[in-house]
PDB file of C-alpha atoms in Angstrom:
ATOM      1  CA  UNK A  14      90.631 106.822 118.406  1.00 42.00           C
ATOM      2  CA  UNK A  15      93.407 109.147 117.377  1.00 44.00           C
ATOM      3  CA  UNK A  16      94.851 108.984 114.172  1.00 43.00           C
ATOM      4  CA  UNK A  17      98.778 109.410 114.090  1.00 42.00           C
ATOM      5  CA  UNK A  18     101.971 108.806 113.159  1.00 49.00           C
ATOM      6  CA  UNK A  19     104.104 106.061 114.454  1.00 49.00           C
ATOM      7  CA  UNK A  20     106.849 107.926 116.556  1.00 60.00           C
ATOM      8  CA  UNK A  21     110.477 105.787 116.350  1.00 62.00           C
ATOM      9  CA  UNK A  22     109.737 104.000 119.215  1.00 67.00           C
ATOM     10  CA  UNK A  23     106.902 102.394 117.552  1.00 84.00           C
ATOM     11  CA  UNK A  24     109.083 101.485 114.663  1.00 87.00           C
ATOM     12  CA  UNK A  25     109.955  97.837 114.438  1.00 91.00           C
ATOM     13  CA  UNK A  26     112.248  96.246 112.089  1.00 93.00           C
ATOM     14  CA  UNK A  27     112.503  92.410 111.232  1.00 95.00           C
ATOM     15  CA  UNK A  28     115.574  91.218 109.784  1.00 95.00           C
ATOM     16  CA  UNK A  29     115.004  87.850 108.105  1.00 95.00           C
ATOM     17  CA  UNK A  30     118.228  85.304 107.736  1.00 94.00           C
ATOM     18  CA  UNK A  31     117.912  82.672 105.016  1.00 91.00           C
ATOM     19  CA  UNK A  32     121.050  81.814 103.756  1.00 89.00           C
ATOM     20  CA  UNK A  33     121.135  78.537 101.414  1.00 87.00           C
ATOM     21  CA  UNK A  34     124.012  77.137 101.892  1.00 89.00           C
ATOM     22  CA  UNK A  35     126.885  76.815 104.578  1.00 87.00           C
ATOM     23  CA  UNK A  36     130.305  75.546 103.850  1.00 87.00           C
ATOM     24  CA  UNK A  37     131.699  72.859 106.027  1.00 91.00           C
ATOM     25  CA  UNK A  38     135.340  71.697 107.479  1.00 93.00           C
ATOM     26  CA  UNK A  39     135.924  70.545 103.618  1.00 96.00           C
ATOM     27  CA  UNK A  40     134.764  73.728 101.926  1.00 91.00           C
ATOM     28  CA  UNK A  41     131.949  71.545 100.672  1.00 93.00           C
ATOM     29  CA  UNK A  42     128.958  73.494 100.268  1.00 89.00           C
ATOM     30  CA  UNK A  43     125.920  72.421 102.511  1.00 89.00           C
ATOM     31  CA  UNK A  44     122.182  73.103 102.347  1.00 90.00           C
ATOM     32  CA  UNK A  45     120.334  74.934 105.071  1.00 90.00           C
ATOM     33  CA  UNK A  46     116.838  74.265 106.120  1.00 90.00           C
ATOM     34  CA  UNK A  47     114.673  77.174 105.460  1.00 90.00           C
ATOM     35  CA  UNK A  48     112.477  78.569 108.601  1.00 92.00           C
ATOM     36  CA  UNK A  49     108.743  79.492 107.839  1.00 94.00           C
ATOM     37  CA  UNK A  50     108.961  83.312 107.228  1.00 94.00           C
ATOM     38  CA  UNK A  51     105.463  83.670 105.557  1.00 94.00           C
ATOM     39  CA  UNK A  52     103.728  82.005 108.531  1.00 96.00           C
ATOM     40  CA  UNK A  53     105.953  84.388 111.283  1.00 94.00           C
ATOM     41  CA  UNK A  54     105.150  87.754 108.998  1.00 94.00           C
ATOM     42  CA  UNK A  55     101.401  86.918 109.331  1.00 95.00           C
ATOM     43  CA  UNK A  56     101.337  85.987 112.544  1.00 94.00           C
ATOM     44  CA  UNK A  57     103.269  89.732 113.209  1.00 92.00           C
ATOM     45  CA  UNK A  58     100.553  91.620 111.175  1.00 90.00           C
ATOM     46  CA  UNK A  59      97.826  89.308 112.933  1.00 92.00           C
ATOM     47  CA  UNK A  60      99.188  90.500 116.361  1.00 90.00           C
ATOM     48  CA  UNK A  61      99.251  94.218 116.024  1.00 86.00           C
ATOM     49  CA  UNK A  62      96.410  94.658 113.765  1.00 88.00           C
ATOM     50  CA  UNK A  63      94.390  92.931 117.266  1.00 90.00           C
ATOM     51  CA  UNK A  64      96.255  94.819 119.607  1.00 87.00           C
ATOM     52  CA  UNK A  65      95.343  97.889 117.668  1.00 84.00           C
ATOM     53  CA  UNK A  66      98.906  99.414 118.204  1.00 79.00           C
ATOM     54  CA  UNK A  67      99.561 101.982 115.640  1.00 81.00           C
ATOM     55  CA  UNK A  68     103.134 100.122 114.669  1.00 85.00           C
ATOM     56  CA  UNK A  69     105.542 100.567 111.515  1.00 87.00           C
ATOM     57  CA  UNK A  70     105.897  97.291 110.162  1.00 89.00           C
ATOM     58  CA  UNK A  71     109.461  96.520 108.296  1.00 92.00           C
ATOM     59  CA  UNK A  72     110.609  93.434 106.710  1.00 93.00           C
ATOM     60  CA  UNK A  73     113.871  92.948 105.096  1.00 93.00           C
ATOM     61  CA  UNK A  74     116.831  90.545 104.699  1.00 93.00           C
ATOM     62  CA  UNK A  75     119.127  90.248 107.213  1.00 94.00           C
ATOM     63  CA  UNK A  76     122.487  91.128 106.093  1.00 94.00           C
ATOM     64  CA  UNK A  77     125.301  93.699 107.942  1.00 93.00           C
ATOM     65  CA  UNK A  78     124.340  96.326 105.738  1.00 92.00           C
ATOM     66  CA  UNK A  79     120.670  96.084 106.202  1.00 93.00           C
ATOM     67  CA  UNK A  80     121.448  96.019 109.852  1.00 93.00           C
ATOM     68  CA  UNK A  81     123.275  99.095 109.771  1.00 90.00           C
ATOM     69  CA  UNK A  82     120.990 100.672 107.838  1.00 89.00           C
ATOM     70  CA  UNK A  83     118.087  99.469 110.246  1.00 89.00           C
ATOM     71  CA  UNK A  84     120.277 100.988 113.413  1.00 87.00           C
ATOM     72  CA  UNK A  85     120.853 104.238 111.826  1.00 85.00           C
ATOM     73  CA  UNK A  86     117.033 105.138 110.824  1.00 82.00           C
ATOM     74  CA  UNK A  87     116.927 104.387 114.762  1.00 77.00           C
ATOM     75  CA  UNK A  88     113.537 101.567 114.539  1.00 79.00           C
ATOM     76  CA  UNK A  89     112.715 101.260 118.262  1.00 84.00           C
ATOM     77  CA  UNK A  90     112.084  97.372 117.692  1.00 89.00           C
ATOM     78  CA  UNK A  91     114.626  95.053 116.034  1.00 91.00           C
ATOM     79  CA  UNK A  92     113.349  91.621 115.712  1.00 93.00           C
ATOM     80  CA  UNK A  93     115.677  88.951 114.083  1.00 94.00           C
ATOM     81  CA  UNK A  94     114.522  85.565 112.699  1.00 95.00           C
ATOM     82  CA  UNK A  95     117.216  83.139 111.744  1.00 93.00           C
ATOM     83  CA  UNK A  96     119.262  80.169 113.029  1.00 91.00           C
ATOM     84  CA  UNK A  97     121.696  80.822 115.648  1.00 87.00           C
ATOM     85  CA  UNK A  98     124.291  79.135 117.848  1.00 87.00           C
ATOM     86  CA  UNK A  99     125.378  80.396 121.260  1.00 90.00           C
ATOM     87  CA  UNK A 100     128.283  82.666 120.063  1.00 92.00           C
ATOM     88  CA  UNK A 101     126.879  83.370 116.561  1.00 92.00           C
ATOM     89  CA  UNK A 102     123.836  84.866 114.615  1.00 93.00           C
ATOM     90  CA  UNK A 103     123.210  83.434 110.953  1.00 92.00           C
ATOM     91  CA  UNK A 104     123.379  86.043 108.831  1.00 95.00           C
ATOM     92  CA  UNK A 105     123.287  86.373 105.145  1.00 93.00           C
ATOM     93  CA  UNK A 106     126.373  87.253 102.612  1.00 91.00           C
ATOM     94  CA  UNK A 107     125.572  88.703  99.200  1.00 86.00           C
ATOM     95  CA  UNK A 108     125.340  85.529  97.813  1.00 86.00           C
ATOM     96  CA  UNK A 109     123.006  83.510  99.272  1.00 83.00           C
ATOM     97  CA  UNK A 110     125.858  81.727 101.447  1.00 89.00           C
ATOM     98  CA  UNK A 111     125.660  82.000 105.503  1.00 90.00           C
ATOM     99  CA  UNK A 112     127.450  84.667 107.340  1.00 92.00           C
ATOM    100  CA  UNK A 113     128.311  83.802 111.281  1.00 92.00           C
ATOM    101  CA  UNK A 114     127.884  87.128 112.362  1.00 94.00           C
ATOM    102  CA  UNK A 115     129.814  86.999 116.178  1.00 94.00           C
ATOM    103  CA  UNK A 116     128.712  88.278 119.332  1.00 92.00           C
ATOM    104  CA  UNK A 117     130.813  91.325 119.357  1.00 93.00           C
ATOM    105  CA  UNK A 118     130.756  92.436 115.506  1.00 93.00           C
ATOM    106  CA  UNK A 119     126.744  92.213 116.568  1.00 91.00           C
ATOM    107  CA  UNK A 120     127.125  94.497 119.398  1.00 90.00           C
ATOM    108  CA  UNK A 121     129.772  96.444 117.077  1.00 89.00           C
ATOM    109  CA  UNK A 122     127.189  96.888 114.505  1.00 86.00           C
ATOM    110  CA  UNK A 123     124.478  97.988 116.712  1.00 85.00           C
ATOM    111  CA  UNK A 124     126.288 100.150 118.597  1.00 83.00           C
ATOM    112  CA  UNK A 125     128.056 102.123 115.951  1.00 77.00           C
ATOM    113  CA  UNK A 126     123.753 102.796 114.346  1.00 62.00           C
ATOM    114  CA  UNK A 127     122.850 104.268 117.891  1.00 59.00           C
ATOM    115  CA  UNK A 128     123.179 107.479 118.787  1.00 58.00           C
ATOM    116  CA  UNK A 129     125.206 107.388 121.777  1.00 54.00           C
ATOM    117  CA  UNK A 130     126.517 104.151 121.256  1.00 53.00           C
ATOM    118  CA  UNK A 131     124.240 102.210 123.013  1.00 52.00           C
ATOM    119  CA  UNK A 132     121.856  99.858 122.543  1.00 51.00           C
ATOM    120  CA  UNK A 133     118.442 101.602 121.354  1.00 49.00           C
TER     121      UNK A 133
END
């Protein structure tokens, strides 16, 4: 077995949402249940460490910046795990509130990391 190093395409990148709050119709702040990110990161690990893929594992928060900075290292992989809705992606702000992150600021964001402009 050859020893190397991951090549960008063998980059992934997961971007975890878990804001704690919402705010609803009243501007009432609203608690958000929290997703199981310890069990998903093993299971990850577990699943390339058996498929012996030589893969460059990142976890971070998933905020706009993050994803920016994710799109412009150019990972091959982006994974997100979060809640969503149809038209929206839960994202974090910078202070532990939710940020509905829209279809086309997503492809905005994404697009503007890629070389080209397109999707990676």
């Amino acid at each position: 077995e050859k020893n190397r190093t991951p090549s960008k395409g063998n980059m992934i990148t997961v971007l975890f949402s878990a804001p704690l709050v919402w705010r609803d119709q009243n501007n009432s702040y609203q608690p958000i249940e929290m997703l199981d990110f310890e069990l998903e990161r093993e299971l990850l690990w577990q699943c390339f460490k058996e498929a012996s893929m030589d893969i460059e594992l990142s976890f971070d928060n998933a905020t706009t910046d993050r994803l920016q900075a994710t799109m412009t290292k150019c990972c091959g992989c982006l994974h997100f795990s979060g809640h969503g809705h149809p038209n929206y992606l839960t994202f974090e702000d910078f202070s532990g509130g939710l940020h509905w992150l829209g279809v086309d600021n997503l492809k905005n964001l994404i697009s503007s990391g890629v070389k080209g402009g397109g999707a990676p």
